[in-house]
């Protein structure tokens, strides 16, 4: 999830590019760079780190060019370094490209281009693009881009600047956002609206498969076949602060709604077009090494710990390896029994969580291989782990984690499938079924987000409660823990999660008239037992809001309100069932007037013990 800005017009481009990047830095801040057309030549300036570093690098330099592109990066392929920063250029220095997305077939393209004599300098997938344009260039940028994108698999929003065609920019979009800003005597490209708001409020919103061609005087849009597309002009009526959130009231709500995209990105390139295998090239352990694993530890903090609880259930179920889940702050103090046949999985959104980093170091000290699951390329945990599985969730601004959690879940599913397949513990038919359902998760998440009225209504009705309880069995209990945490951390309501089968062992004493009990009932093999638990709390006059898999309609006879999630494989239900719980916490916090994105006493990344 990177920030892109492009400009061609009558003003000095550099100031507009830097201004736009400053408004897009929330989309990525691993590195920043610009490409300017100066006296018929491309001038590239880029720097690892935040935008301030690039500004400092440019101090004392003077540029008068009126066409340029800029980028602020959230690293995916390749560490956050100067060489990996965008823009990237071809061998002859004629084409500069900025790109947001993932080119899934970049390795095969890179090998082919190297065989054709091209020389690569970075670790990124993006660098194949300028070399493709160099290879196919026939004197017209638009035709070249149309030809090149036919070779590309994956997601992209890209903007191309060429020294051979001054004053012209060409862009293409597939599964990553890109807009055209329409000005007077100037036009723009941007990955998000805030970048261009100081200059224009009139835009074209590009759709998947569209290519745009702009100069200072015109802006034209085409389909993949090169046929013109008539686009309606969209007038932006939001204020700048709203625009950064894509019109959402808070970053948390925006990030909840980004989950279909982050799920798709995290799975991208890791699932086969057909068949039962998964592709985790990031894990360099051989099949024999993976077969020798006798035990797995998962260690993490907070929301990532709750993802680990789901991971334990799924790995044990599919790969038949015993798994322990530890809170990272406790892991090294209990002298865990670790040996070279133990695998340790460390989960951290930021990759900088102090306790998780300490747990990683203890595992390595005792000789265990470590796999990190993190959202931040080249973070401390990513650097120190033996293997890294990245979640491609993009920057998460709100303190309460949402899209990073569901991305962590799907990575754990992929890892579980990988281990199960290598160890011969999973029938090919069930593996193929799970993979097929993984591919559908993005669309099913979008269905849930398409109608949130039931959640919002329940939240409005119960926002002033002082206590709330979450119950579930099996995987539903793990999700109940996460739902309870979300409600506590942003609404300040006292919330607890319990295994539903434990109600008779003391928990029922807390159930009083009107107290909300959020019940998860997505696991069909446990459905009758969970239904019985609902009746237990209803007999004590609780108000029950139930989440169930669509089709389990009997629950309506017991619960006060029911929200159904689309049917999926039972193991995958946590990815979908947590979304209404995130929304419930959000709407209750808003109704109570809480600071949703920055709750009291909490920080996004806990970098001290």
C-alpha positions as semicolon CSV with decimal commas, in nm:
position;residue;x (nm);y (nm);z (nm)
1;X;0,000;0,000;0,000
2;X;0,222;0,279;-0,131
3;X;0,159;0,643;-0,217
4;X;0,183;0,762;-0,578
5;X;0,176;1,114;-0,722
6;X;0,229;1,228;-1,080
7;X;0,219;1,579;-1,229
8;X;0,245;1,743;-1,568
9;X;0,159;2,107;-1,626
10;X;0,289;2,461;-1,604
11;X;0,424;2,468;-1,248
12;X;0,750;2,340;-1,105
13;X;0,679;1,972;-1,048
14;X;0,902;1,906;-0,747
15;X;0,708;2,117;-0,497
16;X;0,380;1,954;-0,605
17;X;0,528;1,605;-0,579
18;X;0,667;1,665;-0,230
19;X;0,342;1,825;-0,117
20;X;0,145;1,528;-0,249
21;X;0,379;1,273;-0,089
22;X;0,342;1,446;0,247
23;X;-0,035;1,391;0,225
24;X;0,019;1,027;0,125
25;X;0,284;0,934;0,380
26;X;0,026;0,754;0,592
27;X;0,017;0,496;0,308
28;X;0,385;0,410;0,355
29;X;0,697;0,557;0,505
30;X;0,979;0,310;0,443
31;X;1,130;0,523;0,165
32;X;1,043;0,804;-0,073
33;X;1,155;0,919;-0,414
34;X;1,087;1,140;-0,714
35;X;1,170;1,135;-1,085
36;X;1,177;1,467;-1,273
37;X;1,223;1,550;-1,637
38;X;1,504;1,808;-1,645
39;X;1,644;1,935;-1,977
40;X;1,536;1,621;-2,160
41;X;1,687;1,382;-1,904
42;X;1,543;1,190;-1,610
43;X;1,664;1,303;-1,271
44;X;1,603;1,047;-0,993
45;X;1,627;1,129;-0,622
46;X;1,525;0,872;-0,361
47;X;1,601;0,793;-0,001
48;X;1,526;0,516;0,250
49;X;1,328;0,632;0,551
50;X;1,058;0,891;0,589
51;X;0,991;1,177;0,350
52;X;1,193;1,415;0,568
53;X;1,507;1,229;0,459
54;X;1,429;1,290;0,093
55;X;1,358;1,657;0,160
56;X;1,695;1,688;0,331
57;X;1,867;1,519;0,036
58;X;1,709;1,772;-0,201
59;X;1,813;2,077;0,000
60;X;2,026;2,313;-0,204
61;X;1,931;2,149;-0,535
62;X;1,724;2,338;-0,790
63;X;1,479;2,180;-1,033
64;X;1,256;2,360;-1,280
65;X;1,101;2,065;-1,465
66;X;0,723;2,065;-1,496
67;X;0,669;1,689;-1,528
68;X;0,746;1,429;-1,266
69;X;0,637;1,135;-1,052
70;X;0,680;1,058;-0,684
71;X;0,638;0,764;-0,447
72;X;0,629;0,688;-0,077
73;X;0,683;0,320;-0,010
74;X;0,541;0,052;0,214
75;X;0,795;-0,221;0,141
76;X;0,680;-0,556;0,002
77;X;0,947;-0,711;-0,221
78;X;1,286;-0,602;-0,096
79;X;1,405;-0,422;0,214
80;X;1,358;-0,048;0,269
81;X;1,686;0,071;0,112
82;X;1,788;0,347;-0,126
83;X;1,822;0,098;-0,412
84;X;1,480;-0,056;-0,351
85;X;1,308;0,282;-0,321
86;X;1,095;0,401;-0,615
87;X;1,109;0,533;-0,886
88;X;1,285;0,255;-1,076
89;X;1,444;0,304;-1,417
90;X;1,546;0,096;-1,718
91;X;1,899;0,028;-1,841
92;X;1,906;0,328;-2,075
93;X;1,761;0,576;-1,826
94;X;1,465;0,655;-2,053
95;X;1,178;0,523;-1,836
96;X;1,098;0,585;-1,470
97;X;0,815;0,398;-1,294
98;X;0,638;0,420;-0,959
99;X;0,419;0,127;-0,859
100;X;0,179;0,015;-0,589
101;X;0,086;-0,354;-0,577
102;X;0,252;-0,689;-0,630
103;X;0,375;-0,830;-0,962
104;X;0,318;-1,200;-0,899
105;X;0,517;-1,328;-1,198
106;X;0,809;-1,089;-1,155
107;X;1,065;-1,367;-1,109
108;X;0,993;-1,526;-1,446
109;X;0,979;-1,182;-1,610
110;X;1,309;-1,087;-1,448
111;X;1,481;-1,405;-1,569
112;X;1,351;-1,350;-1,922
113;X;1,459;-0,984;-1,926
114;X;1,806;-1,074;-1,795
115;X;1,836;-1,327;-2,077
116;X;1,754;-1,038;-2,313
117;X;2,045;-0,836;-2,173
118;X;1,875;-0,622;-1,911
119;X;2,060;-0,546;-1,585
120;X;1,875;-0,522;-1,254
121;X;1,989;-0,326;-0,950
122;X;1,718;-0,379;-0,686
123;X;1,539;-0,661;-0,503
124;X;1,194;-0,536;-0,598
125;X;0,923;-0,678;-0,820
126;X;0,862;-0,326;-0,955
127;X;1,193;-0,305;-1,140
128;X;1,069;-0,543;-1,409
129;X;0,830;-0,269;-1,526
130;X;1,075;-0,009;-1,665
131;X;1,270;-0,289;-1,832
132;X;0,951;-0,421;-1,989
133;X;0,876;-0,073;-2,123
134;X;1,231;-0,042;-2,256
135;X;1,195;-0,380;-2,426
136;X;0,860;-0,305;-2,591
137;X;0,897;0,068;-2,664
138;X;0,799;0,151;-3,021
139;X;0,788;0,529;-3,004
140;X;0,456;0,561;-2,822
141;X;0,423;0,528;-2,442
142;X;0,056;0,437;-2,445
143;X;0,103;0,150;-2,689
144;X;0,406;0,032;-2,493
145;X;0,218;0,023;-2,162
146;X;-0,076;-0,159;-2,322
147;X;0,162;-0,419;-2,461
148;X;0,357;-0,457;-2,134
149;X;0,061;-0,507;-1,903
150;X;-0,044;-0,810;-2,104
151;X;0,270;-0,975;-1,970
152;X;0,195;-0,892;-1,606
153;X;0,013;-1,101;-1,346
154;X;-0,080;-0,940;-1,016
155;X;-0,195;-0,606;-0,885
156;X;-0,070;-0,265;-0,984
157;X;-0,121;0,104;-0,992
158;X;0,170;0,236;-1,196
159;X;0,271;0,566;-1,349
160;X;0,536;0,591;-1,622
161;X;0,752;0,890;-1,710
162;X;0,970;0,885;-2,021
163;X;1,255;1,113;-2,127
164;X;1,160;1,045;-2,490
165;X;0,811;1,200;-2,458
166;X;0,832;1,519;-2,248
167;X;0,519;1,643;-2,074
168;X;0,340;1,307;-2,092
169;X;0,257;1,051;-1,824
170;X;0,087;0,714;-1,874
171;X;-0,065;0,507;-1,595
172;X;-0,243;0,173;-1,551
173;X;-0,453;0,020;-1,277
174;X;-0,540;-0,335;-1,170
175;X;-0,661;-0,407;-0,816
176;X;-0,480;-0,106;-0,668
177;X;-0,634;0,243;-0,646
178;X;-0,541;0,521;-0,889
179;X;-0,711;0,846;-0,985
180;X;-0,662;1,118;-1,246
181;X;-0,677;1,476;-1,120
182;X;-0,817;1,722;-1,374
183;X;-0,680;2,076;-1,364
184;X;-0,655;2,378;-1,591
185;X;-0,335;2,356;-1,792
186;X;-0,220;2,074;-1,566
187;X;-0,321;1,719;-1,478
188;X;-0,232;1,473;-1,205
189;X;-0,214;1,108;-1,105
190;X;-0,248;0,995;-0,745
191;X;-0,310;0,678;-0,550
192;X;-0,538;0,867;-0,316
193;X;-0,740;1,187;-0,322
194;X;-0,554;1,387;-0,048
195;X;-0,247;1,425;-0,271
196;X;-0,427;1,649;-0,521
197;X;-0,687;1,833;-0,311
198;X;-0,490;2,160;-0,293
199;X;-0,494;2,175;-0,675
200;X;-0,821;2,026;-0,797
201;X;-1,138;1,856;-0,679
202;X;-1,227;1,710;-1,019
203;X;-1,114;1,354;-1,091
204;X;-1,151;1,040;-1,292
205;X;-1,159;0,729;-1,071
206;X;-0,984;0,461;-1,276
207;X;-1,135;0,111;-1,280
208;X;-0,948;-0,219;-1,302
209;X;-0,798;-0,276;-1,644
210;X;-0,796;0,092;-1,742
211;X;-0,500;0,291;-1,873
212;X;-0,478;0,671;-1,858
213;X;-0,270;0,907;-2,072
214;X;-0,221;1,269;-1,960
215;X;-0,045;1,583;-2,071
216;X;-0,089;1,935;-1,939
217;X;-0,381;1,994;-2,178
218;X;-0,565;1,662;-2,194
219;X;-0,650;1,346;-2,000
220;X;-0,773;1,034;-2,179
221;X;-0,868;0,689;-2,049
222;X;-0,856;0,360;-2,240
223;X;-0,937;-0,005;-2,178
224;X;-0,686;-0,290;-2,212
225;X;-0,754;-0,310;-2,584
226;X;-0,668;0,057;-2,632
227;X;-1,029;0,163;-2,691
228;X;-1,128;0,503;-2,545
229;X;-1,339;0,497;-2,227
230;X;-1,576;0,781;-2,142
231;X;-1,536;0,851;-1,771
232;X;-1,772;1,056;-1,552
233;X;-1,605;1,340;-1,366
234;X;-1,612;1,283;-0,991
235;X;-1,612;1,599;-0,781
236;X;-1,448;1,558;-0,441
237;X;-1,652;1,727;-0,168
238;X;-1,462;1,596;0,133
239;X;-1,222;1,796;0,343
240;X;-0,854;1,694;0,336
241;X;-0,867;1,509;0,670
242;X;-1,164;1,307;0,550
243;X;-0,997;1,232;0,221
244;X;-0,698;1,070;0,393
245;X;-0,950;0,826;0,535
246;X;-1,121;0,776;0,197
247;X;-1,432;0,942;0,335
248;X;-1,448;0,722;0,647
249;X;-1,486;0,895;0,980
250;X;-1,188;0,714;1,134
251;X;-0,883;0,521;1,022
252;X;-1,009;0,216;1,212
253;X;-1,330;0,204;1,008
254;X;-1,132;0,254;0,687
255;X;-0,898;-0,030;0,782
256;X;-1,189;-0,261;0,866
257;X;-1,326;-0,195;0,518
258;X;-0,984;-0,254;0,361
259;X;-0,986;-0,618;0,471
260;X;-1,115;-0,762;0,142
261;X;-0,817;-0,597;-0,025
262;X;-0,561;-0,697;0,240
263;X;-0,682;-1,058;0,241
264;X;-0,646;-1,076;-0,135
265;X;-0,301;-0,918;-0,128
266;X;-0,175;-1,147;0,148
267;X;-0,288;-1,455;-0,042
268;X;-0,158;-1,321;-0,372
269;X;0,112;-1,537;-0,528
270;X;0,084;-1,798;-0,254
271;X;-0,207;-2,004;-0,386
272;X;-0,205;-2,218;-0,700
273;X;-0,447;-2,152;-0,983
274;X;-0,570;-2,506;-0,921
275;X;-0,464;-2,798;-0,707
276;X;-0,392;-2,855;-0,340
277;X;-0,048;-2,706;-0,273
278;X;0,051;-2,365;-0,139
279;X;0,358;-2,165;-0,237
280;X;0,561;-2,033;0,055
281;X;0,894;-1,963;-0,110
282;X;0,988;-1,743;0,187
283;X;1,042;-2,057;0,398
284;X;1,380;-2,198;0,299
285;X;1,354;-2,509;0,520
286;X;1,369;-2,832;0,321
287;X;1,092;-3,089;0,329
288;X;1,311;-3,314;0,544
289;X;1,371;-3,035;0,796
290;X;0,999;-2,963;0,818
291;X;0,923;-3,333;0,865
292;X;1,161;-3,344;1,163
293;X;0,966;-3,078;1,355
294;X;0,819;-3,236;1,666
295;X;0,669;-2,931;1,837
296;X;0,574;-2,572;1,758
297;X;0,564;-2,268;1,983
298;X;0,365;-1,962;1,875
299;X;0,446;-1,649;2,070
300;X;0,292;-1,302;2,035
301;X;0,120;-1,019;2,223
302;X;-0,236;-0,883;2,225
303;X;-0,426;-0,926;1,900
304;X;-0,139;-1,122;1,743
305;X;-0,160;-1,365;2,037
306;X;-0,527;-1,422;1,957
307;X;-0,428;-1,496;1,597
308;X;-0,183;-1,748;1,739
309;X;-0,464;-1,925;1,924
310;X;-0,641;-1,979;1,593
311;X;-0,309;-2,089;1,443
312;X;-0,264;-2,353;1,714
313;X;-0,604;-2,503;1,642
314;X;-0,553;-2,506;1,266
315;X;-0,194;-2,639;1,265
316;X;-0,280;-2,918;1,506
317;X;-0,591;-3,006;1,309
318;X;-0,421;-3,009;0,966
319;X;-0,052;-3,088;1,025
320;X;-0,093;-3,295;1,344
321;X;0,197;-3,122;1,520
322;X;0,153;-3,027;1,887
323;X;0,145;-2,646;1,931
324;X;0,178;-2,428;2,238
325;X;0,080;-2,060;2,232
326;X;0,260;-1,825;2,468
327;X;0,216;-1,462;2,553
328;X;0,552;-1,322;2,449
329;X;0,607;-1,133;2,774
330;X;0,592;-1,467;2,961
331;X;0,768;-1,693;2,712
332;X;1,132;-1,664;2,815
333;X;1,063;-1,643;3,188
334;X;0,921;-1,993;3,211
335;X;1,229;-2,164;3,067
336;X;1,051;-2,323;2,766
337;X;1,175;-2,663;2,656
338;X;1,321;-2,594;2,311
339;X;1,551;-2,795;2,087
340;X;1,645;-2,798;1,715
341;X;1,330;-3,005;1,643
342;X;1,115;-2,724;1,780
343;X;0,982;-2,454;1,547
344;X;0,904;-2,113;1,693
345;X;0,658;-1,878;1,520
346;X;0,668;-1,513;1,627
347;X;0,374;-1,292;1,524
348;X;0,394;-0,912;1,535
349;X;0,219;-0,652;1,320
350;X;0,495;-0,395;1,361
351;X;0,787;-0,633;1,384
352;X;0,918;-0,417;1,667
353;X;0,722;-0,548;1,969
354;X;0,983;-0,567;2,244
355;X;0,855;-0,878;2,420
356;X;0,809;-1,067;2,093
357;X;1,161;-0,971;1,986
358;X;1,298;-1,096;2,318
359;X;1,109;-1,425;2,273
360;X;1,257;-1,462;1,925
361;X;1,608;-1,412;2,059
362;X;1,552;-1,668;2,335
363;X;1,428;-1,922;2,080
364;X;1,731;-1,869;1,858
365;X;1,965;-1,883;2,158
366;X;1,830;-2,232;2,228
367;X;1,879;-2,339;1,869
368;X;1,524;-2,338;1,734
369;X;1,446;-2,215;1,381
370;X;1,218;-1,909;1,388
371;X;0,948;-1,804;1,142
372;X;0,828;-1,445;1,176
373;X;0,484;-1,331;1,066
374;X;0,489;-0,954;1,037
375;X;0,350;-0,664;0,839
376;X;0,666;-0,452;0,821
377;X;0,950;-0,534;0,585
378;X;1,298;-0,511;0,740
379;X;1,159;-0,462;1,090
380;X;1,372;-0,594;1,377
381;X;1,177;-0,920;1,401
382;X;1,192;-0,968;1,024
383;X;1,568;-0,916;1,024
384;X;1,643;-1,151;1,311
385;X;1,409;-1,439;1,218
386;X;1,533;-1,727;1,004
387;X;1,231;-1,704;0,774
388;X;0,969;-1,432;0,725
389;X;0,610;-1,458;0,607
390;X;0,486;-1,106;0,540
391;X;0,126;-0,999;0,570
392;X;0,050;-0,754;0,292
393;X;-0,205;-0,555;0,493
394;X;-0,046;-0,217;0,426
395;X;0,007;0,047;0,697
396;X;-0,230;0,023;0,989
397;X;-0,279;0,367;1,143
398;X;-0,545;0,302;1,408
399;X;-0,409;0,165;1,735
400;X;-0,666;-0,116;1,742
401;X;-0,551;-0,379;1,493
402;X;-0,809;-0,508;1,245
403;X;-0,681;-0,583;0,896
404;X;-0,342;-0,698;1,028
405;X;-0,518;-0,960;1,244
406;X;-0,713;-1,116;0,957
407;X;-0,402;-1,108;0,738
408;X;-0,211;-1,292;1,014
409;X;-0,486;-1,555;1,019
410;X;-0,461;-1,631;0,648
411;X;-0,081;-1,658;0,670
412;X;-0,125;-1,909;0,953
413;X;-0,369;-2,107;0,736
414;X;-0,114;-2,110;0,454
415;X;0,159;-2,226;0,690
416;X;-0,065;-2,499;0,832
417;X;-0,147;-2,622;0,482
418;X;0,220;-2,612;0,384
419;X;0,321;-2,822;0,684
420;X;0,029;-3,062;0,639
421;X;0,102;-3,121;0,271
422;X;0,475;-3,175;0,322
423;X;0,415;-3,415;0,611
424;X;0,143;-3,604;0,424
425;X;-0,120;-3,539;0,690
426;X;-0,393;-3,392;0,472
427;X;-0,592;-3,552;0,193
428;X;-0,552;-3,374;-0,138
429;X;-0,929;-3,326;-0,165
430;X;-0,955;-3,141;0,169
431;X;-0,645;-2,935;0,090
432;X;-0,796;-2,830;-0,243
433;X;-1,125;-2,749;-0,071
434;X;-0,953;-2,525;0,184
435;X;-0,756;-2,347;-0,087
436;X;-1,073;-2,292;-0,285
437;X;-1,241;-2,138;0,020
438;X;-0,937;-1,923;0,099
439;X;-0,969;-1,768;-0,245
440;X;-1,331;-1,674;-0,168
441;X;-1,262;-1,504;0,166
442;X;-1,207;-1,160;0,016
443;X;-1,545;-1,159;-0,158
444;X;-1,721;-1,297;0,149
445;X;-1,564;-1,030;0,371
446;X;-1,697;-0,772;0,125
447;X;-2,048;-0,918;0,163
448;X;-2,031;-0,877;0,542
449;X;-1,913;-0,517;0,508
450;X;-2,188;-0,444;0,259
451;X;-2,461;-0,448;0,525
452;X;-2,358;-0,348;0,877
453;X;-2,700;-0,226;0,995
454;X;-2,763;-0,506;1,246
455;X;-2,427;-0,449;1,416
456;X;-2,468;-0,073;1,425
457;X;-2,822;-0,103;1,564
458;X;-2,713;-0,335;1,845
459;X;-2,420;-0,106;1,925
460;X;-2,641;0,201;1,947
461;X;-2,882;0,021;2,180
462;X;-2,615;-0,111;2,416
463;X;-2,341;0,151;2,395
464;X;-2,393;0,270;2,751
465;X;-2,360;-0,073;2,912
466;X;-2,085;-0,115;3,170
467;X;-2,019;-0,484;3,107
468;X;-2,033;-0,719;2,810
469;X;-1,950;-1,086;2,768
470;X;-1,834;-1,289;2,469
471;X;-1,874;-1,666;2,454
472;X;-1,789;-1,937;2,203
473;X;-1,651;-2,289;2,168
474;X;-1,346;-2,413;1,980
475;X;-1,233;-2,159;1,720
476;X;-1,524;-1,937;1,821
477;X;-1,371;-1,898;2,166
478;X;-1,044;-1,773;2,015
479;X;-1,240;-1,514;1,813
480;X;-1,443;-1,420;2,121
481;X;-1,118;-1,325;2,295
482;X;-1,030;-1,090;2,008
483;X;-1,381;-0,940;2,002
484;X;-1,362;-0,875;2,374
485;X;-1,022;-0,707;2,341
486;X;-1,145;-0,478;2,063
487;X;-1,441;-0,363;2,271
488;X;-1,227;-0,299;2,579
489;X;-0,949;-0,110;2,410
490;X;-1,154;0,146;2,218
491;X;-1,488;0,178;2,402
492;X;-1,356;0,132;2,760
493;X;-1,643;-0,107;2,835
494;X;-1,549;-0,388;3,070
495;X;-1,563;-0,694;2,846
496;X;-1,464;-1,054;2,905
497;X;-1,454;-1,362;2,685
498;X;-1,525;-1,710;2,813
499;X;-1,527;-2,060;2,673
500;X;-1,901;-2,124;2,653
501;X;-1,864;-2,465;2,817
502;X;-1,728;-2,295;3,130
503;X;-2,044;-2,100;3,209
504;X;-2,149;-2,335;3,489
505;X;-1,806;-2,307;3,650
506;X;-1,861;-1,958;3,784
507;X;-1,925;-1,730;3,489
508;X;-2,304;-1,752;3,518
509;X;-2,280;-1,557;3,842
510;X;-2,199;-1,248;3,635
511;X;-2,503;-1,273;3,410
512;X;-2,775;-1,028;3,511
513;X;-3,079;-0,883;3,339
514;X;-3,003;-0,695;3,019
515;X;-2,628;-0,760;3,011
516;X;-2,517;-0,809;2,648
517;X;-2,374;-1,152;2,569
518;X;-2,217;-1,175;2,223
519;X;-2,222;-1,539;2,119
520;X;-2,029;-1,695;1,833
521;X;-2,182;-2,008;1,682
522;X;-2,003;-2,070;1,351
523;X;-1,880;-2,425;1,421
524;X;-2,149;-2,669;1,312
525;X;-2,007;-2,961;1,512
526;X;-2,046;-2,750;1,830
527;X;-2,364;-2,569;1,732
528;X;-2,609;-2,764;1,951
529;X;-2,387;-2,720;2,257
530;X;-2,352;-2,345;2,191
531;X;-2,727;-2,320;2,147
532;X;-2,767;-2,474;2,491
533;X;-2,529;-2,212;2,633
534;X;-2,737;-1,933;2,480
535;X;-3,042;-2,072;2,655
536;X;-2,848;-2,073;2,983
537;X;-2,772;-1,701;2,967
538;X;-3,119;-1,620;2,834
539;X;-3,265;-1,795;3,139
540;X;-3,079;-1,528;3,344
541;X;-3,230;-1,249;3,128
542;X;-2,917;-1,163;2,928
543;X;-2,955;-0,996;2,587
544;X;-2,791;-1,221;2,327
545;X;-2,643;-1,102;1,999
546;X;-2,538;-1,411;1,805
547;X;-2,308;-1,462;1,507
548;X;-2,370;-1,781;1,313
549;X;-2,284;-1,939;0,981
550;X;-2,563;-1,879;0,732
551;X;-2,786;-2,185;0,729
552;X;-2,786;-2,243;1,105
553;X;-3,125;-2,073;1,139
554;X;-3,231;-2,256;1,453
555;X;-3,035;-1,998;1,651
556;X;-3,305;-1,739;1,585
557;X;-3,531;-1,919;1,834
558;X;-3,285;-1,858;2,117
559;X;-3,100;-1,531;2,052
560;X;-3,241;-1,178;2,058
561;X;-3,057;-1,077;1,741
562;X;-2,863;-1,283;1,489
563;X;-2,610;-1,186;1,224
564;X;-2,512;-1,448;0,969
565;X;-2,175;-1,474;0,800
566;X;-2,146;-1,631;0,453
567;X;-2,085;-2,009;0,460
568;X;-1,723;-2,116;0,448
569;X;-1,505;-2,402;0,569
570;X;-1,536;-2,421;0,948
571;X;-1,160;-2,368;0,995
572;X;-1,176;-2,040;0,804
573;X;-1,474;-1,896;0,991
574;X;-1,257;-1,678;1,224
575;X;-1,156;-1,455;0,934
576;X;-1,520;-1,366;0,867
577;X;-1,671;-1,381;1,216
578;X;-1,426;-1,128;1,361
579;X;-1,533;-0,854;1,119
580;X;-1,875;-0,793;1,282
581;X;-1,700;-0,788;1,621
582;X;-1,460;-0,520;1,497
583;X;-1,757;-0,317;1,374
584;X;-1,943;-0,369;1,701
585;X;-1,651;-0,232;1,902
586;X;-1,613;0,058;1,660
587;X;-1,979;0,166;1,668
588;X;-2,005;0,132;2,045
589;X;-1,693;0,345;2,089
590;X;-1,827;0,612;1,853
591;X;-2,162;0,616;2,035
592;X;-1,976;0,669;2,363
593;X;-1,772;0,955;2,219
594;X;-1,436;0,776;2,250
595;X;-1,120;0,854;2,054
596;X;-1,140;0,550;1,827
597;X;-0,805;0,576;1,649
598;X;-0,600;0,672;1,954
599;X;-0,755;0,515;2,267
600;X;-0,628;0,630;2,603
601;X;-0,308;0,482;2,746
602;X;-0,232;0,274;2,435
603;X;0,022;0,295;2,153
604;X;0,036;0,128;1,812
605;X;0,366;-0,049;1,864
606;X;0,487;-0,154;2,210
607;X;0,863;-0,120;2,178
608;X;0,942;-0,142;2,552
609;X;0,877;-0,421;2,801
